[in-house]
mmCIF file of C-alpha atoms in Angstrom:
data_model
loop_
_atom_site.group_PDB
_atom_site.id
_atom_site.type_symbol
_atom_site.label_atom_id
_atom_site.label_comp_id
_atom_site.label_asym_id
_atom_site.label_seq_id
_atom_site.Cartn_x
_atom_site.Cartn_y
_atom_site.Cartn_z
ATOM 1 C CA UNK A 246 -36.834 58.881 -21.294
ATOM 2 C CA UNK A 247 -37.507 58.771 -17.430
ATOM 3 C CA UNK A 248 -35.302 57.061 -15.073
ATOM 4 C CA UNK A 249 -37.728 54.264 -14.552
ATOM 5 C CA UNK A 250 -38.175 53.602 -18.262
ATOM 6 C CA UNK A 251 -34.345 53.696 -18.897
ATOM 7 C CA UNK A 252 -34.005 51.091 -16.070
ATOM 8 C CA UNK A 253 -36.633 48.757 -17.552
ATOM 9 C CA UNK A 254 -34.938 49.057 -21.023
ATOM 10 C CA UNK A 255 -31.501 48.188 -19.552
ATOM 11 C CA UNK A 256 -32.978 45.231 -17.962
ATOM 12 C CA UNK A 257 -34.734 44.133 -21.143
ATOM 13 C CA UNK A 258 -31.378 44.318 -22.926
ATOM 14 C CA UNK A 259 -29.528 42.365 -20.349
ATOM 15 C CA UNK A 260 -32.167 39.672 -20.461
ATOM 16 C CA UNK A 261 -31.779 39.231 -24.090
ATOM 17 C CA UNK A 262 -28.023 38.845 -23.920
ATOM 18 C CA UNK A 263 -26.892 35.238 -24.032
ATOM 19 C CA UNK A 264 -25.802 33.858 -20.629
ATOM 20 C CA UNK A 265 -22.195 32.454 -20.678
ATOM 21 C CA UNK A 266 -22.315 28.734 -19.753
ATOM 22 C CA UNK A 267 -20.762 27.722 -16.514
ATOM 23 C CA UNK A 268 -17.367 26.037 -17.099
ATOM 24 C CA UNK A 269 -17.828 22.268 -17.082
ATOM 25 C CA UNK A 270 -15.572 20.328 -14.808
ATOM 26 C CA UNK A 271 -12.851 18.497 -16.451
ATOM 27 C CA UNK A 272 -13.116 14.759 -15.766
ATOM 28 C CA UNK A 273 -10.643 11.940 -16.779
ATOM 29 C CA UNK A 274 -11.258 8.262 -16.323
ATOM 30 C CA UNK A 275 -7.725 7.315 -15.221
ATOM 31 C CA UNK A 276 -4.519 8.888 -13.892
ATOM 32 C CA UNK A 277 -2.933 7.878 -17.114
ATOM 33 C CA UNK A 278 -5.376 9.835 -19.025
ATOM 34 C CA UNK A 279 -4.654 12.975 -16.734
ATOM 35 C CA UNK A 280 -0.894 12.638 -17.328
ATOM 36 C CA UNK A 281 -1.394 12.934 -20.908
ATOM 37 C CA UNK A 282 -3.310 16.125 -20.834
ATOM 38 C CA UNK A 283 -2.016 19.839 -21.115
ATOM 39 C CA UNK A 284 -3.520 23.147 -21.011
ATOM 40 C CA UNK A 285 -5.545 22.525 -17.726
ATOM 41 C CA UNK A 286 -6.410 24.893 -14.956
ATOM 42 C CA UNK A 287 -8.413 25.052 -11.844
ATOM 43 C CA UNK A 288 -9.793 21.770 -10.533
ATOM 44 C CA UNK A 289 -9.953 18.515 -12.457
ATOM 45 C CA UNK A 290 -10.953 15.031 -11.441
ATOM 46 C CA UNK A 291 -10.327 11.449 -12.111
ATOM 47 C CA UNK A 292 -12.724 8.642 -11.760
ATOM 48 C CA UNK A 293 -10.061 6.093 -10.905
ATOM 49 C CA UNK A 294 -6.310 5.418 -10.843
ATOM 50 C CA UNK A 295 -5.687 2.408 -13.298
ATOM 51 C CA UNK A 296 -9.304 1.908 -14.168
ATOM 52 C CA UNK A 297 -12.386 4.357 -14.097
ATOM 53 C CA UNK A 298 -14.140 2.024 -11.473
ATOM 54 C CA UNK A 299 -11.201 1.132 -9.386
ATOM 55 C CA UNK A 300 -12.393 3.406 -6.478
ATOM 56 C CA UNK A 301 -9.179 5.468 -6.456
ATOM 57 C CA UNK A 302 -10.426 8.578 -8.111
ATOM 58 C CA UNK A 303 -9.308 12.048 -6.759
ATOM 59 C CA UNK A 304 -9.769 15.862 -7.225
ATOM 60 C CA UNK A 305 -6.649 17.843 -8.244
ATOM 61 C CA UNK A 306 -5.754 21.503 -8.483
ATOM 62 C CA UNK A 307 -3.578 22.526 -11.334
ATOM 63 C CA UNK A 308 -0.072 24.036 -10.508
ATOM 64 C CA UNK A 309 2.419 25.716 -13.013
ATOM 65 C CA UNK A 310 5.185 24.651 -10.725
ATOM 66 C CA UNK A 311 6.000 21.696 -8.485
ATOM 67 C CA UNK A 312 4.942 22.301 -4.911
ATOM 68 C CA UNK A 313 7.328 21.716 -2.101
ATOM 69 C CA UNK A 314 7.108 18.799 0.432
ATOM 70 C CA UNK A 315 4.783 16.052 0.311
ATOM 71 C CA UNK A 316 2.361 17.736 -2.194
ATOM 72 C CA UNK A 317 5.349 17.865 -4.641
ATOM 73 C CA UNK A 318 5.948 14.153 -3.932
ATOM 74 C CA UNK A 319 2.490 13.011 -4.850
ATOM 75 C CA UNK A 320 1.749 15.395 -7.608
ATOM 76 C CA UNK A 321 0.852 14.020 -10.984
ATOM 77 C CA UNK A 322 3.084 15.406 -13.846
ATOM 78 C CA UNK A 323 1.230 16.587 -16.901
ATOM 79 C CA UNK A 324 2.129 16.611 -20.510
ATOM 80 C CA UNK A 325 2.878 20.437 -20.466
ATOM 81 C CA UNK A 326 5.214 20.290 -17.429
ATOM 82 C CA UNK A 327 2.334 21.526 -15.182
ATOM 83 C CA UNK A 328 1.269 19.398 -12.216
ATOM 84 C CA UNK A 329 -2.030 18.063 -10.983
ATOM 85 C CA UNK A 330 -1.823 18.225 -6.953
ATOM 86 C CA UNK A 331 -4.320 15.888 -5.161
ATOM 87 C CA UNK A 332 -6.888 17.695 -3.009
ATOM 88 C CA UNK A 333 -9.319 16.823 -0.111
ATOM 89 C CA UNK A 334 -7.429 13.758 0.946
ATOM 90 C CA UNK A 335 -8.168 12.306 4.464
ATOM 91 C CA UNK A 336 -5.455 13.520 6.819
ATOM 92 C CA UNK A 337 -6.126 11.410 9.901
ATOM 93 C CA UNK A 338 -7.128 7.728 10.617
ATOM 94 C CA UNK A 339 -10.668 6.684 10.905
ATOM 95 C CA UNK A 340 -10.291 4.137 13.672
ATOM 96 C CA UNK A 341 -8.266 3.450 16.821
ATOM 97 C CA UNK A 342 -5.577 0.680 16.684
ATOM 98 C CA UNK A 343 -6.463 -2.839 17.656
ATOM 99 C CA UNK A 344 -3.706 -3.742 20.022
ATOM 100 C CA UNK A 345 -4.175 -7.536 19.709
ATOM 101 C CA UNK A 346 -4.034 -7.506 16.000
ATOM 102 C CA UNK A 347 -1.117 -5.083 15.939
ATOM 103 C CA UNK A 348 0.984 -7.374 18.215
ATOM 104 C CA UNK A 349 0.085 -10.385 16.093
ATOM 105 C CA UNK A 350 1.043 -8.535 13.007
ATOM 106 C CA UNK A 351 4.347 -7.408 14.285
ATOM 107 C CA UNK A 352 5.186 -10.774 15.640
ATOM 108 C CA UNK A 353 4.489 -12.365 12.304
ATOM 109 C CA UNK A 354 6.508 -9.647 10.555
ATOM 110 C CA UNK A 355 9.353 -10.644 13.026
ATOM 111 C CA UNK A 356 9.382 -14.094 11.662
ATOM 112 C CA UNK A 357 10.419 -12.799 8.328
ATOM 113 C CA UNK A 358 13.235 -10.739 9.841
ATOM 114 C CA UNK A 359 14.273 -13.892 11.930
ATOM 115 C CA UNK A 360 14.722 -15.784 8.624
ATOM 116 C CA UNK A 361 17.813 -13.660 8.172
ATOM 117 C CA UNK A 362 19.885 -14.724 5.122
ATOM 118 C CA UNK A 363 17.175 -17.209 3.925
ATOM 119 C CA UNK A 364 15.667 -14.064 2.326
ATOM 120 C CA UNK A 365 17.039 -11.685 -0.094
ATOM 121 C CA UNK A 366 15.657 -8.605 -1.642
ATOM 122 C CA UNK A 367 14.999 -9.681 -5.413
ATOM 123 C CA UNK A 368 12.019 -8.821 -7.423
ATOM 124 C CA UNK A 369 12.942 -11.403 -10.161
ATOM 125 C CA UNK A 370 12.455 -14.466 -7.940
ATOM 126 C CA UNK A 371 9.206 -16.232 -7.123
ATOM 127 C CA UNK A 372 7.522 -15.611 -3.899
ATOM 128 C CA UNK A 373 4.640 -17.282 -2.004
ATOM 129 C CA UNK A 374 2.305 -14.793 -3.497
ATOM 130 C CA UNK A 375 2.948 -16.173 -6.856
ATOM 131 C CA UNK A 376 1.349 -19.536 -6.036
ATOM 132 C CA UNK A 377 4.682 -21.203 -6.355
ATOM 133 C CA UNK A 378 6.087 -23.625 -3.710
ATOM 134 C CA UNK A 379 9.208 -21.580 -3.413
ATOM 135 C CA UNK A 380 11.384 -24.055 -1.463
ATOM 136 C CA UNK A 381 10.747 -26.714 -4.009
ATOM 137 C CA UNK A 382 11.213 -24.582 -7.136
ATOM 138 C CA UNK A 383 14.321 -22.537 -6.093
ATOM 139 C CA UNK A 384 17.064 -22.555 -3.512
ATOM 140 C CA UNK A 385 17.752 -20.163 -0.725
ATOM 141 C CA UNK A 386 18.133 -17.280 -0.498
ATOM 142 C CA UNK A 387 14.586 -16.810 -1.412
ATOM 143 C CA UNK A 388 13.353 -13.524 -3.031
ATOM 144 C CA UNK A 389 11.173 -10.818 -1.361
ATOM 145 C CA UNK A 390 10.411 -7.126 -1.994
ATOM 146 C CA UNK A 391 9.033 -4.497 0.166
ATOM 147 C CA UNK A 392 5.613 -4.925 -0.981
ATOM 148 C CA UNK A 393 5.440 -8.725 -0.968
ATOM 149 C CA UNK A 394 6.789 -8.702 2.621
ATOM 150 C CA UNK A 395 4.091 -6.234 3.790
ATOM 151 C CA UNK A 396 1.372 -8.100 1.750
ATOM 152 C CA UNK A 397 2.207 -11.523 3.228
ATOM 153 C CA UNK A 398 2.071 -10.250 6.702
ATOM 154 C CA UNK A 399 -1.252 -8.475 5.972
ATOM 155 C CA UNK A 400 -2.588 -11.758 4.519
ATOM 156 C CA UNK A 401 -2.016 -13.192 8.101
ATOM 157 C CA UNK A 402 0.966 -15.427 7.150
ATOM 158 C CA UNK A 403 4.286 -15.919 8.956
ATOM 159 C CA UNK A 404 7.422 -17.077 7.609
ATOM 160 C CA UNK A 405 7.178 -20.864 8.561
ATOM 161 C CA UNK A 406 3.636 -21.104 7.117
ATOM 162 C CA UNK A 407 4.491 -19.727 3.664
ATOM 163 C CA UNK A 408 5.942 -21.782 0.828
ATOM 164 C CA UNK A 409 9.320 -20.411 1.602
ATOM 165 C CA UNK A 410 9.184 -23.375 4.145
ATOM 166 C CA UNK A 411 5.873 -25.161 3.847
ATOM 167 C CA UNK A 412 4.088 -26.744 1.008
ATOM 168 C CA UNK A 413 1.209 -24.366 1.091
ATOM 169 C CA UNK A 414 0.439 -20.931 2.501
ATOM 170 C CA UNK A 415 -1.523 -20.891 5.670
ATOM 171 C CA UNK A 416 -3.323 -18.051 7.431
ATOM 172 C CA UNK A 417 -2.292 -18.167 11.070
ATOM 173 C CA UNK A 418 -3.227 -14.741 12.474
ATOM 174 C CA UNK A 419 -5.068 -11.614 12.083
ATOM 175 C CA UNK A 420 -5.479 -10.801 8.324
ATOM 176 C CA UNK A 421 -6.767 -7.977 6.206
ATOM 177 C CA UNK A 422 -9.510 -9.478 3.859
ATOM 178 C CA UNK A 423 -8.604 -8.460 0.460
ATOM 179 C CA UNK A 424 -11.239 -10.632 -0.897
ATOM 180 C CA UNK A 425 -8.941 -12.238 -3.593
ATOM 181 C CA UNK A 426 -6.933 -15.349 -4.125
ATOM 182 C CA UNK A 427 -3.267 -14.068 -3.439
ATOM 183 C CA UNK A 428 -1.684 -16.182 -6.133
ATOM 184 C CA UNK A 429 -3.887 -14.472 -8.834
ATOM 185 C CA UNK A 430 -3.927 -10.964 -7.521
ATOM 186 C CA UNK A 431 -2.076 -7.889 -8.914
ATOM 187 C CA UNK A 432 -2.254 -5.748 -5.737
ATOM 188 C CA UNK A 433 1.073 -6.798 -4.286
ATOM 189 C CA UNK A 434 3.084 -3.730 -5.380
ATOM 190 C CA UNK A 435 3.508 -0.926 -2.973
ATOM 191 C CA UNK A 436 1.459 1.581 -4.855
ATOM 192 C CA UNK A 437 -1.341 -0.792 -5.551
ATOM 193 C CA UNK A 438 -1.459 -1.694 -1.989
ATOM 194 C CA UNK A 439 -1.840 1.985 -1.172
ATOM 195 C CA UNK A 440 -4.447 2.250 -3.801
ATOM 196 C CA UNK A 441 -6.545 -0.521 -2.358
ATOM 197 C CA UNK A 442 -6.441 1.090 1.140
ATOM 198 C CA UNK A 443 -7.395 4.440 -0.316
ATOM 199 C CA UNK A 444 -10.335 2.886 -2.120
ATOM 200 C CA UNK A 445 -11.554 1.187 1.124
ATOM 201 C CA UNK A 446 -11.335 4.247 3.313
ATOM 202 C CA UNK A 447 -8.325 3.058 5.321
ATOM 203 C CA UNK A 448 -5.501 5.424 3.873
ATOM 204 C CA UNK A 449 -4.639 9.164 4.841
ATOM 205 C CA UNK A 450 -2.140 11.742 3.866
ATOM 206 C CA UNK A 451 0.674 12.056 6.501
ATOM 207 C CA UNK A 452 1.187 15.856 6.567
ATOM 208 C CA UNK A 453 2.983 16.040 9.884
ATOM 209 C CA UNK A 454 1.274 19.463 10.439
ATOM 210 C CA UNK A 455 0.277 18.537 13.987
ATOM 211 C CA UNK A 456 2.712 15.854 14.682
ATOM 212 C CA UNK A 457 2.849 12.228 13.406
ATOM 213 C CA UNK A 458 -0.530 10.387 13.114
ATOM 214 C CA UNK A 459 0.841 7.060 12.612
ATOM 215 C CA UNK A 460 1.112 4.399 15.310
ATOM 216 C CA UNK A 461 2.565 1.049 15.991
ATOM 217 C CA UNK A 462 1.534 -1.304 13.311
ATOM 218 C CA UNK A 463 0.376 1.044 10.691
ATOM 219 C CA UNK A 464 1.528 0.753 7.119
ATOM 220 C CA UNK A 465 3.711 3.598 5.789
ATOM 221 C CA UNK A 466 4.035 4.431 2.228
ATOM 222 C CA UNK A 467 6.681 6.486 0.430
ATOM 223 C CA UNK A 468 6.464 8.769 -2.683
ATOM 224 C CA UNK A 469 8.631 10.691 -5.060
ATOM 225 C CA UNK A 470 8.470 12.223 -8.386
ATOM 226 C CA UNK A 471 9.454 9.792 -11.203
ATOM 227 C CA UNK A 472 8.845 6.668 -8.803
ATOM 228 C CA UNK A 473 11.560 4.057 -9.434
ATOM 229 C CA UNK A 474 12.654 6.057 -12.517
ATOM 230 C CA UNK A 475 9.843 4.763 -14.607
ATOM 231 C CA UNK A 476 7.929 7.836 -15.593
ATOM 232 C CA UNK A 477 8.805 7.257 -19.242
ATOM 233 C CA UNK A 478 7.361 3.576 -19.120
ATOM 234 C CA UNK A 479 4.224 4.999 -17.515
ATOM 235 C CA UNK A 480 3.659 7.606 -20.208
ATOM 236 C CA UNK A 481 4.310 5.005 -22.999
ATOM 237 C CA UNK A 482 1.718 2.645 -21.341
ATOM 238 C CA UNK A 483 4.126 -0.233 -20.828
ATOM 239 C CA UNK A 484 3.994 0.436 -17.069
ATOM 240 C CA UNK A 485 0.900 1.063 -15.055
ATOM 241 C CA UNK A 486 0.543 4.286 -13.248
ATOM 242 C CA UNK A 487 1.856 4.636 -9.641
ATOM 243 C CA UNK A 488 -0.919 5.521 -7.107
ATOM 244 C CA UNK A 489 0.362 8.740 -5.525
ATOM 245 C CA UNK A 490 3.931 8.038 -6.867
ATOM 246 C CA UNK A 491 4.366 5.469 -4.138
ATOM 247 C CA UNK A 492 7.562 3.422 -4.364
ATOM 248 C CA UNK A 493 8.000 1.803 -1.148
ATOM 249 C CA UNK A 494 6.118 0.251 1.959
ATOM 250 C CA UNK A 495 7.015 -0.503 5.425
ATOM 251 C CA UNK A 496 5.576 -1.434 8.707
ATOM 252 C CA UNK A 497 5.856 0.889 11.655
ATOM 253 C CA UNK A 498 7.121 -0.750 14.801
ATOM 254 C CA UNK A 499 6.991 2.319 17.113
ATOM 255 C CA UNK A 500 9.793 4.339 18.576
ATOM 256 C CA UNK A 501 10.920 5.471 15.088
ATOM 257 C CA UNK A 502 11.495 2.104 13.893
ATOM 258 C CA UNK A 503 10.551 0.338 10.546
ATOM 259 C CA UNK A 504 10.508 -3.336 9.576
ATOM 260 C CA UNK A 505 10.517 -3.654 5.796
ATOM 261 C CA UNK A 506 12.378 -5.368 2.751
ATOM 262 C CA UNK A 507 15.363 -3.424 1.635
ATOM 263 C CA UNK A 508 17.852 -3.846 -1.133
ATOM 264 C CA UNK A 509 20.802 -4.225 1.180
ATOM 265 C CA UNK A 510 21.567 -6.680 3.977
ATOM 266 C CA UNK A 511 19.232 -9.589 4.440
ATOM 267 C CA UNK A 512 15.835 -9.776 2.916
ATOM 268 C CA UNK A 513 13.806 -8.139 5.719
ATOM 269 C CA UNK A 514 15.528 -5.491 7.900
ATOM 270 C CA UNK A 515 14.769 -3.148 10.751
ATOM 271 C CA UNK A 516 15.995 0.348 10.474
ATOM 272 C CA UNK A 517 15.237 3.891 11.731
ATOM 273 C CA UNK A 518 12.723 6.164 9.944
ATOM 274 C CA UNK A 519 15.534 8.468 9.408
ATOM 275 C CA UNK A 520 15.153 12.098 8.101
ATOM 276 C CA UNK A 521 15.995 11.356 4.511
ATOM 277 C CA UNK A 522 13.356 8.626 4.285
ATOM 278 C CA UNK A 523 10.757 10.537 6.428
ATOM 279 C CA UNK A 524 10.767 13.347 3.775
ATOM 280 C CA UNK A 525 9.276 10.914 1.372
ATOM 281 C CA UNK A 526 6.620 9.480 3.616
ATOM 282 C CA UNK A 527 3.319 10.227 2.070
ATOM 283 C CA UNK A 528 0.456 7.959 2.952
ATOM 284 C CA UNK A 529 -0.390 5.756 6.062
ATOM 285 C CA UNK A 530 -2.814 2.980 6.195
ATOM 286 C CA UNK A 531 -4.504 1.417 9.300
ATOM 287 C CA UNK A 532 -5.682 -1.976 8.387
ATOM 288 C CA UNK A 533 -9.068 -3.512 9.416
ATOM 289 C CA UNK A 534 -8.427 -7.000 10.448
ATOM 290 C CA UNK A 535 -10.380 -10.321 10.747
ATOM 291 C CA UNK A 536 -9.450 -13.517 12.352
ATOM 292 C CA UNK A 537 -11.803 -15.349 9.852
ATOM 293 C CA UNK A 538 -10.651 -17.330 6.858
ATOM 294 C CA UNK A 539 -9.897 -14.564 4.232
ATOM 295 C CA UNK A 540 -8.449 -14.111 0.755
ATOM 296 C CA UNK A 541 -9.867 -17.255 -0.716
ATOM 297 C CA UNK A 542 -11.020 -15.437 -3.907
ATOM 298 C CA UNK A 543 -14.614 -15.380 -2.585
ATOM 299 C CA UNK A 544 -15.947 -12.036 -1.224
ATOM 300 C CA UNK A 545 -16.625 -12.101 2.476
ATOM 301 C CA UNK A 546 -18.466 -9.845 4.890
ATOM 302 C CA UNK A 547 -16.410 -10.624 7.933
ATOM 303 C CA UNK A 548 -14.173 -7.548 8.272
ATOM 304 C CA UNK A 549 -15.379 -4.300 9.387
ATOM 305 C CA UNK A 550 -14.799 -1.485 6.933
ATOM 306 C CA UNK A 551 -14.017 -3.720 3.882
ATOM 307 C CA UNK A 552 -15.946 -3.370 0.787
ATOM 308 C CA UNK A 553 -16.880 0.301 1.143
ATOM 309 C CA UNK A 554 -17.133 2.281 -1.882
ATOM 310 C CA UNK A 555 -14.592 4.947 -1.179
ATOM 311 C CA UNK A 556 -12.583 6.676 1.449
ATOM 312 C CA UNK A 557 -13.688 9.947 3.223
ATOM 313 C CA UNK A 558 -12.834 12.946 1.238
ATOM 314 C CA UNK A 559 -11.570 11.193 -1.741
ATOM 315 C CA UNK A 560 -13.287 13.845 -4.011
ATOM 316 C CA UNK A 561 -14.138 11.062 -6.648
ATOM 317 C CA UNK A 562 -16.737 12.066 -9.286
ATOM 318 C CA UNK A 563 -17.338 8.537 -10.509
ATOM 319 C CA UNK A 564 -16.357 4.972 -10.553
ATOM 320 C CA UNK A 565 -16.586 4.670 -6.633
ATOM 321 C CA UNK A 566 -17.828 1.082 -6.879
ATOM 322 C CA UNK A 567 -14.580 -0.206 -5.329
ATOM 323 C CA UNK A 568 -15.890 -3.554 -4.277
ATOM 324 C CA UNK A 569 -13.054 -5.757 -3.227
ATOM 325 C CA UNK A 570 -11.127 -6.341 -6.530
ATOM 326 C CA UNK A 571 -8.043 -4.328 -6.836
ATOM 327 C CA UNK A 572 -6.551 -2.572 -9.754
ATOM 328 C CA UNK A 573 -4.845 -5.005 -11.897
ATOM 329 C CA UNK A 574 -2.429 -2.959 -14.112
ATOM 330 C CA UNK A 575 0.711 -4.565 -15.588
ATOM 331 C CA UNK A 576 2.237 -7.841 -14.287
ATOM 332 C CA UNK A 577 4.077 -7.549 -10.914
ATOM 333 C CA UNK A 578 7.688 -8.045 -10.656
ATOM 334 C CA UNK A 579 7.054 -11.505 -9.064
ATOM 335 C CA UNK A 580 6.114 -12.835 -12.536
ATOM 336 C CA UNK A 581 2.421 -12.830 -12.080
ATOM 337 C CA UNK A 582 0.778 -12.673 -15.484
ATOM 338 C CA UNK A 583 -2.748 -13.638 -14.868
ATOM 339 C CA UNK A 584 -5.481 -11.010 -15.241
ATOM 340 C CA UNK A 585 -7.846 -12.662 -12.911
ATOM 341 C CA UNK A 586 -8.498 -11.155 -9.408
ATOM 342 C CA UNK A 587 -11.143 -13.838 -8.495
ATOM 343 C CA UNK A 588 -9.619 -17.405 -8.667
ATOM 344 C CA UNK A 589 -12.189 -18.970 -6.490
ATOM 345 C CA UNK A 590 -11.169 -21.567 -4.012
ATOM 346 C CA UNK A 591 -12.665 -23.507 -1.314
ATOM 347 C CA UNK A 592 -12.682 -21.394 1.927
ATOM 348 C CA UNK A 593 -10.367 -22.838 4.711
ATOM 349 C CA UNK A 594 -11.435 -23.194 8.294
ATOM 350 C CA UNK A 595 -11.754 -20.092 10.509
ATOM 351 C CA UNK A 596 -8.468 -18.995 12.143
ATOM 352 C CA UNK A 597 -8.572 -19.182 15.874
ATOM 353 C CA UNK A 598 -8.307 -15.709 17.409
ATOM 354 C CA UNK A 599 -4.768 -15.017 18.724
ATOM 355 C CA UNK A 600 -4.401 -14.593 22.302
ATOM 356 C CA UNK A 601 -2.396 -12.029 24.295
ATOM 357 C CA UNK A 602 -0.577 -14.797 26.256
ATOM 358 C CA UNK A 603 2.062 -17.123 25.060
ATOM 359 C CA UNK A 604 5.118 -16.401 26.879
ATOM 360 C CA UNK A 605 7.369 -17.074 23.801
ATOM 361 C CA UNK A 606 10.980 -15.665 23.867
ATOM 362 C CA UNK A 607 10.518 -12.193 22.438
ATOM 363 C CA UNK A 608 13.709 -12.498 20.384
ATOM 364 C CA UNK A 609 11.762 -14.886 18.220
ATOM 365 C CA UNK A 610 8.801 -12.751 18.039
ATOM 366 C CA UNK A 611 6.436 -15.575 19.143
ATOM 367 C CA UNK A 612 5.520 -18.942 17.672
ATOM 368 C CA UNK A 613 2.543 -19.965 15.537
ATOM 369 C CA UNK A 614 0.144 -22.878 15.525
ATOM 370 C CA UNK A 615 -1.051 -24.405 12.311
ATOM 371 C CA UNK A 616 -4.767 -23.634 11.642
ATOM 372 C CA UNK A 617 -5.368 -27.215 10.428
ATOM 373 C CA UNK A 618 -4.654 -28.536 14.029
ATOM 374 C CA UNK A 619 -6.898 -25.928 15.660
ATOM 375 C CA UNK A 620 -3.943 -24.601 17.714
ATOM 376 C CA UNK A 621 -4.259 -21.119 19.228
ATOM 377 C CA UNK A 622 -1.515 -18.797 18.361
ATOM 378 C CA UNK A 623 0.219 -17.180 21.353
ATOM 379 C CA UNK A 624 1.660 -13.869 20.796
ATOM 380 C CA UNK A 625 4.590 -12.023 22.589
ATOM 381 C CA UNK A 626 4.620 -8.357 21.819
ATOM 382 C CA UNK A 627 7.835 -7.414 19.897
ATOM 383 C CA UNK A 628 9.454 -4.598 21.963
ATOM 384 C CA UNK A 629 9.870 -1.408 19.850
ATOM 385 C CA UNK A 630 13.198 -0.669 21.562
ATOM 386 C CA UNK A 631 14.894 -4.134 21.003
ATOM 387 C CA UNK A 632 18.374 -4.098 19.791
ATOM 388 C CA UNK A 633 18.895 -5.337 16.310
ATOM 389 C CA UNK A 634 22.211 -6.854 15.273
ATOM 390 C CA UNK A 635 22.094 -6.543 11.482
ATOM 391 C CA UNK A 636 22.491 -2.751 10.722
ATOM 392 C CA UNK A 637 22.237 -1.753 7.098
ATOM 393 C CA UNK A 638 23.317 1.510 5.220
ATOM 394 C CA UNK A 639 20.316 3.569 6.419
ATOM 395 C CA UNK A 640 19.138 5.653 3.545
ATOM 396 C CA UNK A 641 16.865 5.339 0.730
ATOM 397 C CA UNK A 642 19.276 4.357 -2.138
ATOM 398 C CA UNK A 643 18.440 0.746 -1.648
ATOM 399 C CA UNK A 644 15.015 1.133 -2.512
ATOM 400 C CA UNK A 645 15.052 -0.086 -6.099
ATOM 401 C CA UNK A 646 12.498 -2.112 -7.969
#
């Protein structure tokens, strides 16, 4: 047989052989489904975190060993002791900081710090987020947690305009429009807050490779393997999954200082971002704020960047219709049991835009005007290098659920 004939015969044989099908990508609806899997390799995908349509899907690479550093902190443990390591996450913010909104945020955060011993870290007590008039139903000190503190500040509240003191919660400043009624929402856990920001494109992975990317007013999230010692409950289905293994949230004040609710000292404390805690720093969120009335349970379109269908580089493969409803999961530690994230109520009047003026005593963090009276809230910037008189034991052992 000539060379050309042999080549033609070889081609004919090759064409007749069955072609091996391309390996199909492995997809899971939720993180819980992924955690139950074994024998995985390569790249896998989830369509969501707690639900397939919650907007918090990711792509992962499978590793037989736990990676070092932040990748190890956020890796999902699988049934066969391998790990799914998130890939393609954003690593930088998508917007510049809004200085007016940041100073307002920190001024209101300061008001919870100034409440001192009126607040105590306690996840078993009602908070203003439960729809309870706290000062009428319980006695001081009133309960607060890391995530409820951060959430109340993000909702535009200060201490004096929550039911710790008043008979209703009132938005008095810049707010993140979560699009929900706070008293019926399930997003007031640290990991669910992180998930919401991720689904709306406002969260990034803090790698520290080129220096810190976070700035004054950013929300910092911290992760570890077996967050809060509840991995067994997550596997059994009695506990919702922890987005990114997040167990704690804090507000960054600048100059290496955090304001957050901790398990020692008074309810809200100001500490350093010490090296032990910083090694757990995983995600950062830069909120998009509005001065319009928000969080009434009715979807709004007043806040730029809210209601997107997913963050850049999420690697989702489905379920990216995030909308404004957050993952529900199990009941929060504040005793919320309702499954509704709507709870429509009548919108309140728009909140006057805070001004940069005011001249309040900086040790008080500014004063607030009630939105019902139409007062304009004056804000004095909270100095990042202020001396604080309530030092606490400054490591992470106080961060218990």
